Amino acid sequence: MGESWLARMAAGVLVGVALAACAVGGGVADEVNLVPLPSEVEILPAGFALDEPMVISAPPEAAAVAGHLVRAVLDATGRRPELGAAGAVRLSLDAPQAGAEGYDLVVDPDGVRLSAATPAGLFWGVQTLRQLLPTGPGRQIDGIRVSDRPRFAWRGAMLDVARHFFAVADVKRYIDLISAYKLNVLHLHLSDDQGWRLAIDGWPDLTAVGGSTEIGGGPGGFYDADDYREIVAYARDRFVEIVPEIDLPGHTNAALASYAELNCDGRRREPYTGMKVGFSALCVGSPATDRFVSDVVAAVARLTPGPYLHIGGDEVQTLSAQEYAAFVERAQELVRATGKRMVGWQEIGKAKLAADSITQFWQTNDPPDEVQQAVRQGGKLVMSPASRVYLDMKYDADTRIGLDWAGFVEVRDAYEWDPATVVQGVGEQDVLGVETPLWTETVETIADVEYLAFPRLPAVAEVAWSPQRARSFDRFAARLASHAALWKRWDVTYHRSPQIPWAD
Ligand code: ACM
């Protein structure tokens, strides 16, 4: 950044006020290595020197956000800022124009001024500042003015903790990493054929039996209510909403192995640790299944402060269309009775949906009829096209882990698409946001997760946050290259994609 800073300072002297007209994409914004690209960036002629101990001031409602900034500055510079009144670094909640999640940032010789309408906006501004901080003591933050608003409200990642279990500390680590790139949703895939990962009152065998397996025969695991609350609180402190998914009525072998009465023949299934999909389904329409689904939905809703509850609904191959639709409609009724909005994979488009239910597009190999049906019913979409944003797809034939049923997905594939044009008949107004799922059939450790997420997750974060007209893969790749230094500092495992011009 030093060289471009000098070049810009020289140019700034020459063009002066012309710079006041902000440029986006292909202009000054791309000279600062911010990911995701902000909506407006202006380079200012002089920055803020970090030679004094930094003092940060913030209103009481933003004290927690200021705490995140303290840790970020300490991490980058090795010097701990103080919190105090009238600091040179000022966080304020006096920018109503910034909306629910936007922020305005100015760095100049007088200091750093970060303003937003909400603590969430300030937090995303702090993530921008983290990328602007110099590393090491005695440097400056270059002069800049940023005015930034997200394109989409739902900017998600999904982690499958069912195929392989991930401990609370791993989930927190992933929350840290996704929120650094301004993602605000972590969808947890909490149940599948190979494991049930959340304790449900009154159904102890779901975790005692269903929680004890995972792909490959490992010990599995589960979250009790306190673990889950700890994850939710950690996420909320980073303005990330946890969206819990209990996958129903298929992908349910772990439940079917835990309780005999959930099977139409009254016999428990054997625990399953393989990779095949589509073979399992609850005994839909039975009183036992209805009691089970009611209890599970109520329990998950009680534990989850956020507005969404994901009921899965994907890849059910053993039910008739009528049985499937009736099940989804009953699940929707139960979810709505808890005051939550139902989310489901795209197959739920075949059922009669409430207008506030959300459909998640994923299957790029099939015609998108179900997705179009969901939109015709008034619903909004979360876009997770597998051939673009499934982080479990291999980068190329040599990738050590991952699958390839949706094709190889390199960084350019993850970046170069527009959520508003990917499905015929679905436009910007139908899209609530973008989510990048990571299924864990072949993924066993958090280092595996990171290897598949980086650098594709930052690419998807830019798809979700930045204006479409400002995005270009080559300029993104150039900006992203410098992030390897951040990942090194954060000890992030990543793929050295040949599509990124890494600096070293
Ligand atoms: C899915 O990938 N089965 C949603």
Short mmCIF file of C-alpha atoms in Angstrom, two decimals, residues 45-429:
data_model
loop_
_atom_site.label_atom_id
_atom_site.label_comp_id
_atom_site.label_asym_id
_atom_site.label_seq_id
_atom_site.Cartn_x
_atom_site.Cartn_y
_atom_site.Cartn_z
CA PRO A 45 -3.81 13.54 1.01
CA ALA A 46 -2.63 12.85 4.55
CA GLY A 47 -3.20 10.12 7.08
CA PHE A 48 -3.24 9.62 10.83
CA ALA A 49 0.07 9.00 12.56
CA LEU A 50 0.15 6.25 15.15
CA ASP A 51 3.10 7.71 17.07
CA GLU A 52 1.06 8.62 20.19
CA PRO A 53 -0.68 5.95 22.25
CA MET A 54 -4.07 5.68 20.59
CA VAL A 55 -7.15 6.77 22.54
CA ILE A 56 -10.52 5.48 21.32
CA SER A 57 -13.79 7.06 22.35
CA ALA A 58 -17.19 5.51 21.80
CA PRO A 59 -20.73 5.94 23.10
CA PRO A 60 -21.84 3.38 25.70
CA GLU A 61 -23.95 1.48 23.13
CA ALA A 62 -20.78 0.90 21.09
CA ALA A 63 -18.49 -0.10 23.97
CA ALA A 64 -18.32 -3.71 22.78
CA VAL A 65 -17.45 -2.60 19.23
CA ALA A 66 -14.72 -0.34 20.64
CA GLY A 67 -13.39 -3.40 22.46
CA HIS A 68 -13.08 -5.19 19.10
CA LEU A 69 -11.14 -2.22 17.74
CA VAL A 70 -8.81 -2.26 20.76
CA ARG A 71 -7.98 -5.91 20.10
CA ALA A 72 -7.53 -5.28 16.37
CA VAL A 73 -5.07 -2.43 16.95
CA LEU A 74 -3.16 -4.44 19.52
CA ASP A 75 -3.02 -7.40 17.14
CA ALA A 76 -1.75 -5.28 14.23
CA THR A 77 0.61 -2.85 15.95
CA GLY A 78 1.55 -4.54 19.20
CA ARG A 79 0.34 -1.48 21.14
CA ARG A 80 -2.84 -1.48 23.20
CA PRO A 81 -5.02 1.61 22.69
CA GLU A 82 -6.86 3.12 25.63
CA LEU A 83 -10.56 3.84 25.86
CA GLY A 84 -11.29 7.42 26.91
CA ALA A 85 -13.19 10.60 26.22
CA ALA A 86 -12.31 12.80 23.21
CA GLY A 87 -9.92 10.28 21.67
CA ALA A 88 -8.37 10.83 18.27
CA VAL A 89 -10.22 7.70 17.20
CA ARG A 90 -13.93 8.37 17.55
CA LEU A 91 -16.81 5.98 17.07
CA SER A 92 -20.23 7.61 16.89
CA LEU A 93 -23.82 6.61 16.22
CA ASP A 94 -24.80 9.82 14.47
CA ALA A 95 -25.03 8.73 10.82
CA PRO A 96 -28.67 7.73 10.17
CA GLN A 97 -27.95 7.89 6.44
CA ALA A 98 -25.71 4.82 6.82
CA GLY A 99 -28.73 2.54 7.31
CA ALA A 100 -28.87 -0.72 9.24
CA GLU A 101 -25.33 -1.90 8.50
CA GLY A 102 -23.48 0.88 6.66
CA TYR A 103 -20.78 3.16 8.01
CA ASP A 104 -18.81 6.27 7.09
CA LEU A 105 -15.10 6.45 7.86
CA VAL A 106 -12.61 9.30 7.64
CA VAL A 107 -8.92 8.97 8.39
CA ASP A 108 -6.92 12.21 8.25
CA PRO A 109 -4.28 13.97 10.38
CA ASP A 110 -6.94 14.84 12.99
CA GLY A 111 -7.64 11.20 13.64
CA VAL A 112 -10.09 8.45 12.75
CA ARG A 113 -13.82 9.13 12.67
CA LEU A 114 -16.10 6.16 12.24
CA SER A 115 -19.81 6.82 12.22
CA ALA A 116 -22.87 4.67 11.66
CA ALA A 117 -26.54 4.45 12.55
CA THR A 118 -26.12 1.20 14.49
CA PRO A 119 -23.44 -0.73 16.42
CA ALA A 120 -23.52 -3.26 13.55
CA GLY A 121 -22.52 -0.54 11.10
CA LEU A 122 -19.67 0.47 13.40
CA PHE A 123 -18.54 -3.14 13.66
CA TRP A 124 -18.33 -3.49 9.88
CA GLY A 125 -16.41 -0.21 9.81
CA VAL A 126 -13.99 -1.68 12.35
CA GLN A 127 -13.44 -4.61 9.97
CA THR A 128 -12.49 -2.09 7.28
CA LEU A 129 -10.13 -0.35 9.69
CA ARG A 130 -8.48 -3.68 10.51
CA GLN A 131 -7.53 -3.98 6.85
CA LEU A 132 -6.15 -0.40 6.83
CA LEU A 133 -4.03 -0.68 9.96
CA PRO A 134 -0.32 -0.74 9.36
CA THR A 135 1.49 -3.63 10.93
CA GLY A 136 4.19 -2.84 13.46
CA PRO A 137 4.66 0.26 15.57
CA GLY A 138 5.36 3.83 14.49
CA ARG A 139 3.42 3.94 11.25
CA GLN A 140 0.35 5.73 10.01
CA ILE A 141 -3.08 4.84 8.73
CA ASP A 142 -3.20 6.38 5.26
CA GLY A 143 -5.73 9.14 4.64
CA ILE A 144 -9.04 7.86 3.34
CA ARG A 145 -12.75 8.55 3.29
CA VAL A 146 -15.04 5.55 2.95
CA SER A 147 -18.80 5.52 2.66
CA ASP A 148 -20.00 1.96 2.63
CA ARG A 149 -23.37 0.19 2.48
CA PRO A 150 -23.96 -3.53 1.88
CA ARG A 151 -25.75 -4.72 -1.24
CA PHE A 152 -27.54 -7.61 0.49
CA ALA A 153 -28.96 -8.01 4.01
CA TRP A 154 -28.19 -11.78 4.22
CA ARG A 155 -24.48 -12.43 3.80
CA GLY A 156 -23.99 -15.95 4.99
CA ALA A 157 -21.72 -18.89 5.45
CA MET A 158 -22.92 -22.38 6.33
CA LEU A 159 -20.95 -24.93 8.29
CA ASP A 160 -21.99 -28.57 8.27
CA VAL A 161 -21.26 -29.76 11.81
CA ALA A 162 -23.22 -32.97 11.20
CA ARG A 163 -21.03 -34.92 8.74
CA HIS A 164 -18.06 -34.10 10.94
CA PHE A 165 -18.53 -32.47 14.30
CA PHE A 166 -16.79 -29.18 15.07
CA ALA A 167 -16.20 -28.07 18.65
CA VAL A 168 -17.44 -24.73 20.01
CA ALA A 169 -13.93 -23.25 19.71
CA ASP A 170 -13.80 -24.17 16.00
CA VAL A 171 -17.18 -22.56 15.37
CA LYS A 172 -16.02 -19.40 17.16
CA ARG A 173 -12.90 -19.35 15.02
CA TYR A 174 -15.06 -19.55 11.88
CA ILE A 175 -17.27 -16.73 13.19
CA ASP A 176 -14.13 -14.60 13.65
CA LEU A 177 -13.05 -15.29 10.08
CA ILE A 178 -16.40 -14.79 8.35
CA SER A 179 -17.15 -11.59 10.26
CA ALA A 180 -13.75 -10.16 9.27
CA TYR A 181 -15.18 -10.16 5.73
CA LYS A 182 -18.51 -8.64 6.82
CA LEU A 183 -20.60 -11.82 6.62
CA ASN A 184 -23.49 -11.56 9.07
CA VAL A 185 -25.10 -15.02 9.04
CA LEU A 186 -23.70 -18.36 10.16
CA HIS A 187 -26.07 -21.15 9.19
CA LEU A 188 -25.28 -24.27 11.22
CA HIS A 189 -26.31 -27.56 9.61
CA LEU A 190 -27.04 -29.32 12.90
CA SER A 191 -28.41 -32.68 11.82
CA ASP A 192 -28.02 -35.17 9.03
CA ASP A 193 -27.86 -38.90 8.41
CA GLN A 194 -24.46 -39.12 10.08
CA GLY A 195 -25.05 -37.10 13.22
CA TRP A 196 -27.43 -35.09 15.41
CA ARG A 197 -25.61 -32.18 17.05
CA LEU A 198 -28.03 -30.25 19.29
CA ALA A 199 -29.52 -31.48 22.57
CA ILE A 200 -33.33 -31.34 22.54
CA ASP A 201 -35.27 -31.48 25.82
CA GLY A 202 -37.22 -34.70 26.18
CA TRP A 203 -35.35 -36.49 23.38
CA PRO A 204 -32.03 -37.49 25.00
CA ASP A 205 -31.17 -40.27 22.55
CA LEU A 206 -30.93 -37.78 19.68
CA THR A 207 -27.54 -36.81 21.09
CA ALA A 208 -26.72 -39.95 23.15
CA VAL A 209 -27.15 -42.14 20.04
CA GLY A 210 -27.47 -39.77 17.09
CA GLY A 211 -24.69 -37.51 18.31
CA SER A 212 -22.18 -40.32 18.73
CA THR A 213 -21.33 -40.85 15.06
CA GLU A 214 -19.80 -39.02 12.13
CA ILE A 215 -18.49 -39.87 8.68
CA GLY A 216 -15.53 -42.19 8.84
CA GLY A 217 -16.38 -43.60 12.28
CA GLY A 218 -15.06 -40.79 14.51
CA PRO A 219 -16.65 -40.04 17.89
CA GLY A 220 -19.00 -37.27 16.72
CA GLY A 221 -20.22 -34.91 19.41
CA PHE A 222 -23.00 -32.43 20.10
CA TYR A 223 -23.78 -29.04 21.61
CA ASP A 224 -25.77 -28.91 24.81
CA ALA A 225 -27.95 -25.85 25.41
CA ASP A 226 -25.11 -23.95 27.10
CA ASP A 227 -22.69 -24.68 24.23
CA TYR A 228 -25.24 -23.48 21.72
CA ARG A 229 -26.00 -20.33 23.73
CA GLU A 230 -22.25 -19.67 23.91
CA ILE A 231 -21.99 -19.88 20.11
CA VAL A 232 -25.03 -17.62 19.64
CA ALA A 233 -23.68 -15.02 22.09
CA TYR A 234 -20.22 -15.06 20.51
CA ALA A 235 -21.78 -14.62 17.07
CA ARG A 236 -24.08 -11.81 18.22
CA ASP A 237 -21.11 -9.98 19.72
CA ARG A 238 -19.80 -9.95 16.12
CA PHE A 239 -23.17 -9.06 14.56
CA VAL A 240 -23.51 -12.54 13.10
CA GLU A 241 -26.90 -14.24 13.36
CA ILE A 242 -26.91 -17.99 13.91
CA VAL A 243 -29.44 -19.73 11.65
CA PRO A 244 -29.96 -23.25 13.00
CA GLU A 245 -30.88 -25.97 10.53
CA ILE A 246 -32.50 -29.22 11.51
CA ASP A 247 -32.69 -31.08 8.21
CA LEU A 248 -36.17 -32.62 7.76
CA PRO A 249 -37.85 -34.84 6.64
CA GLY A 250 -34.92 -36.48 4.81
CA HIS A 251 -31.27 -36.56 5.91
CA THR A 252 -32.63 -37.94 9.19
CA ASN A 253 -30.92 -41.29 9.72
CA ALA A 254 -29.31 -40.10 12.98
CA ALA A 255 -32.79 -39.38 14.38
CA LEU A 256 -34.19 -42.62 12.94
CA ALA A 257 -31.35 -44.52 14.65
CA SER A 258 -32.12 -42.77 17.95
CA TYR A 259 -35.90 -43.34 18.19
CA ALA A 260 -37.74 -46.37 16.84
CA GLU A 261 -41.09 -44.55 16.72
CA LEU A 262 -39.87 -42.14 14.05
CA ASN A 263 -39.70 -45.08 11.59
CA CYS A 264 -42.89 -46.30 9.87
CA ASP A 265 -41.92 -49.91 10.66
CA GLY A 266 -41.24 -49.04 14.33
CA ARG A 267 -37.64 -50.23 14.11
CA ARG A 268 -34.55 -48.14 14.81
CA ARG A 269 -32.21 -47.71 11.89
CA GLU A 270 -28.51 -48.58 12.18
CA PRO A 271 -26.24 -45.57 12.71
CA TYR A 272 -24.78 -44.40 9.42
CA THR A 273 -21.26 -43.12 8.71
CA GLY A 274 -21.18 -43.25 4.91
CA MET A 275 -21.67 -40.48 2.33
CA LYS A 276 -24.73 -41.49 0.30
CA VAL A 277 -27.73 -39.10 0.40
CA GLY A 278 -31.48 -39.33 -0.12
CA PHE A 279 -32.28 -42.70 1.50
CA SER A 280 -33.77 -41.60 4.81
CA ALA A 281 -37.06 -39.94 5.75
CA LEU A 282 -39.18 -39.53 8.83
CA CYS A 283 -42.48 -41.42 8.94
CA VAL A 284 -44.39 -38.33 7.83
CA GLY A 285 -47.99 -37.94 8.98
CA SER A 286 -47.62 -40.16 12.04
CA PRO A 287 -48.46 -38.76 15.52
CA ALA A 288 -44.94 -39.64 16.77
CA THR A 289 -43.29 -37.71 13.95
CA ASP A 290 -45.57 -34.75 14.50
CA ARG A 291 -44.75 -34.70 18.23
CA PHE A 292 -41.04 -34.98 17.40
CA VAL A 293 -41.04 -32.16 14.86
CA SER A 294 -43.15 -29.95 17.18
CA ASP A 295 -40.76 -30.52 20.09
CA VAL A 296 -37.63 -29.99 17.99
CA VAL A 297 -38.91 -26.81 16.34
CA ALA A 298 -40.04 -25.40 19.70
CA ALA A 299 -36.74 -26.28 21.41
CA VAL A 300 -34.56 -24.81 18.66
CA ALA A 301 -36.71 -21.68 18.54
CA ARG A 302 -36.41 -21.24 22.33
CA LEU A 303 -32.61 -21.44 22.13
CA THR A 304 -32.30 -19.13 19.13
CA PRO A 305 -32.84 -15.39 19.52
CA GLY A 306 -32.59 -14.70 15.77
CA PRO A 307 -35.60 -14.58 13.47
CA TYR A 308 -34.89 -17.67 11.31
CA LEU A 309 -35.26 -21.42 11.61
CA HIS A 310 -34.04 -23.62 8.73
CA ILE A 311 -35.91 -26.89 8.23
CA GLY A 312 -33.73 -28.32 5.47
CA GLY A 313 -36.14 -30.02 3.09
CA ASP A 314 -33.52 -31.10 0.54
CA GLU A 315 -33.03 -34.34 -1.37
CA VAL A 316 -35.96 -36.40 -0.15
CA GLN A 317 -36.20 -39.37 -2.48
CA THR A 318 -38.48 -41.72 -0.56
CA LEU A 319 -41.68 -39.65 -0.20
CA SER A 320 -44.40 -38.82 -2.72
CA ALA A 321 -44.71 -35.20 -3.85
CA GLN A 322 -47.89 -34.94 -1.82
CA GLU A 323 -46.32 -36.35 1.35
CA TYR A 324 -43.37 -34.02 0.95
CA ALA A 325 -45.47 -30.89 0.45
CA ALA A 326 -47.76 -31.75 3.38
CA PHE A 327 -44.73 -32.21 5.62
CA VAL A 328 -43.15 -28.87 4.64
CA GLU A 329 -46.45 -27.06 5.13
CA ARG A 330 -46.85 -28.59 8.62
CA ALA A 331 -43.24 -27.69 9.51
CA GLN A 332 -43.88 -24.15 8.28
CA GLU A 333 -46.95 -23.93 10.52
CA LEU A 334 -44.89 -25.07 13.52
CA VAL A 335 -42.06 -22.64 12.77
CA ARG A 336 -44.44 -19.74 12.33
CA ALA A 337 -46.14 -20.61 15.63
CA THR A 338 -42.80 -19.87 17.35
CA GLY A 339 -42.67 -16.42 15.73
CA LYS A 340 -39.77 -17.37 13.44
CA ARG A 341 -39.48 -17.30 9.66
CA MET A 342 -38.94 -20.65 7.96
CA VAL A 343 -35.95 -21.16 5.71
CA GLY A 344 -35.55 -24.24 3.53
CA TRP A 345 -33.49 -25.57 0.64
CA GLN A 346 -34.97 -24.94 -2.79
CA GLU A 347 -37.10 -28.11 -2.83
CA ILE A 348 -39.56 -26.39 -0.45
CA GLY A 349 -40.68 -24.32 -3.46
CA LYS A 350 -42.86 -27.35 -4.34
CA ALA A 351 -44.95 -26.74 -1.19
CA LYS A 352 -47.37 -23.92 -0.45
CA LEU A 353 -45.18 -21.28 1.17
CA ALA A 354 -45.95 -18.27 3.32
CA ALA A 355 -44.69 -15.08 1.72
CA ASP A 356 -42.16 -14.56 4.51
CA SER A 357 -40.61 -18.02 4.15
CA ILE A 358 -37.14 -18.03 2.60
CA THR A 359 -35.93 -20.42 -0.07
CA GLN A 360 -32.27 -21.28 -0.50
CA PHE A 361 -31.19 -21.90 -4.12
CA TRP A 362 -28.41 -24.49 -4.37
CA GLN A 363 -28.90 -27.06 -7.14
CA THR A 364 -27.24 -25.76 -10.27
CA ASN A 365 -27.47 -29.13 -12.02
CA ASP A 366 -31.29 -29.14 -12.10
CA PRO A 367 -33.78 -26.79 -13.77
CA PRO A 368 -34.69 -24.09 -11.24
CA ASP A 369 -38.48 -24.69 -11.38
CA GLU A 370 -38.81 -24.97 -7.60
CA VAL A 371 -36.94 -21.73 -7.10
CA GLN A 372 -39.16 -19.91 -9.57
CA GLN A 373 -42.20 -21.41 -7.84
CA ALA A 374 -40.99 -20.07 -4.49
CA VAL A 375 -40.57 -16.59 -5.96
CA ARG A 376 -44.01 -16.74 -7.59
CA GLN A 377 -45.40 -17.36 -4.10
CA GLY A 378 -43.87 -14.09 -2.97
CA GLY A 379 -40.86 -15.53 -1.15
CA LYS A 380 -37.32 -14.20 -1.03
CA LEU A 381 -34.24 -16.22 -1.97
CA VAL A 382 -30.85 -16.86 -0.49
CA MET A 383 -28.49 -17.66 -3.36
CA SER A 384 -26.09 -20.57 -2.84
CA PRO A 385 -25.43 -21.90 -6.35
CA ALA A 386 -23.33 -25.01 -5.81
CA SER A 387 -21.17 -24.45 -8.89
CA ARG A 388 -20.19 -21.02 -7.50
CA VAL A 389 -20.22 -20.99 -3.75
CA TYR A 390 -20.14 -24.55 -2.37
CA LEU A 391 -16.85 -24.34 -0.50
CA ASP A 392 -16.62 -28.12 -0.34
CA MET A 393 -16.10 -28.31 -4.11
CA LYS A 394 -12.44 -28.88 -4.97
CA TYR A 395 -10.52 -25.97 -6.45
CA ASP A 396 -9.05 -28.28 -9.09
CA ALA A 397 -8.24 -31.94 -9.66
CA ASP A 398 -5.30 -31.75 -7.24
CA THR A 399 -7.22 -30.43 -4.22
CA ARG A 400 -6.52 -32.79 -1.31
CA ILE A 401 -10.06 -32.66 0.15
CA GLY A 402 -13.49 -31.80 -1.17
CA LEU A 403 -15.96 -33.11 -3.74
CA ASP A 404 -16.56 -32.27 -7.39
CA TRP A 405 -20.18 -33.16 -8.23
CA ALA A 406 -20.90 -29.48 -9.03
CA GLY A 407 -17.57 -29.08 -10.80
CA PHE A 408 -14.30 -27.55 -9.69
CA VAL A 409 -14.73 -24.10 -8.16
CA GLU A 410 -11.72 -21.80 -8.36
CA VAL A 411 -11.73 -18.28 -6.90
CA ARG A 412 -12.81 -16.71 -10.19
CA ASP A 413 -15.85 -19.02 -10.34
CA ALA A 414 -16.81 -18.03 -6.80
CA TYR A 415 -16.48 -14.34 -7.71
CA GLU A 416 -17.68 -13.86 -11.25
CA TRP A 417 -21.46 -14.11 -11.02
CA ASP A 418 -24.37 -11.88 -10.18
CA PRO A 419 -26.96 -13.13 -7.65
CA ALA A 420 -29.61 -11.07 -9.46
CA THR A 421 -29.16 -12.79 -12.84
CA VAL A 422 -28.29 -16.39 -11.98
CA VAL A 423 -31.86 -17.76 -12.16
CA GLN A 424 -34.19 -16.82 -14.99
CA GLY A 425 -37.14 -14.82 -13.73
CA VAL A 426 -35.40 -13.98 -10.45
CA GLY A 427 -34.20 -10.41 -10.01
CA GLU A 428 -32.53 -8.23 -7.40
CA GLN A 429 -35.83 -7.59 -5.62
#
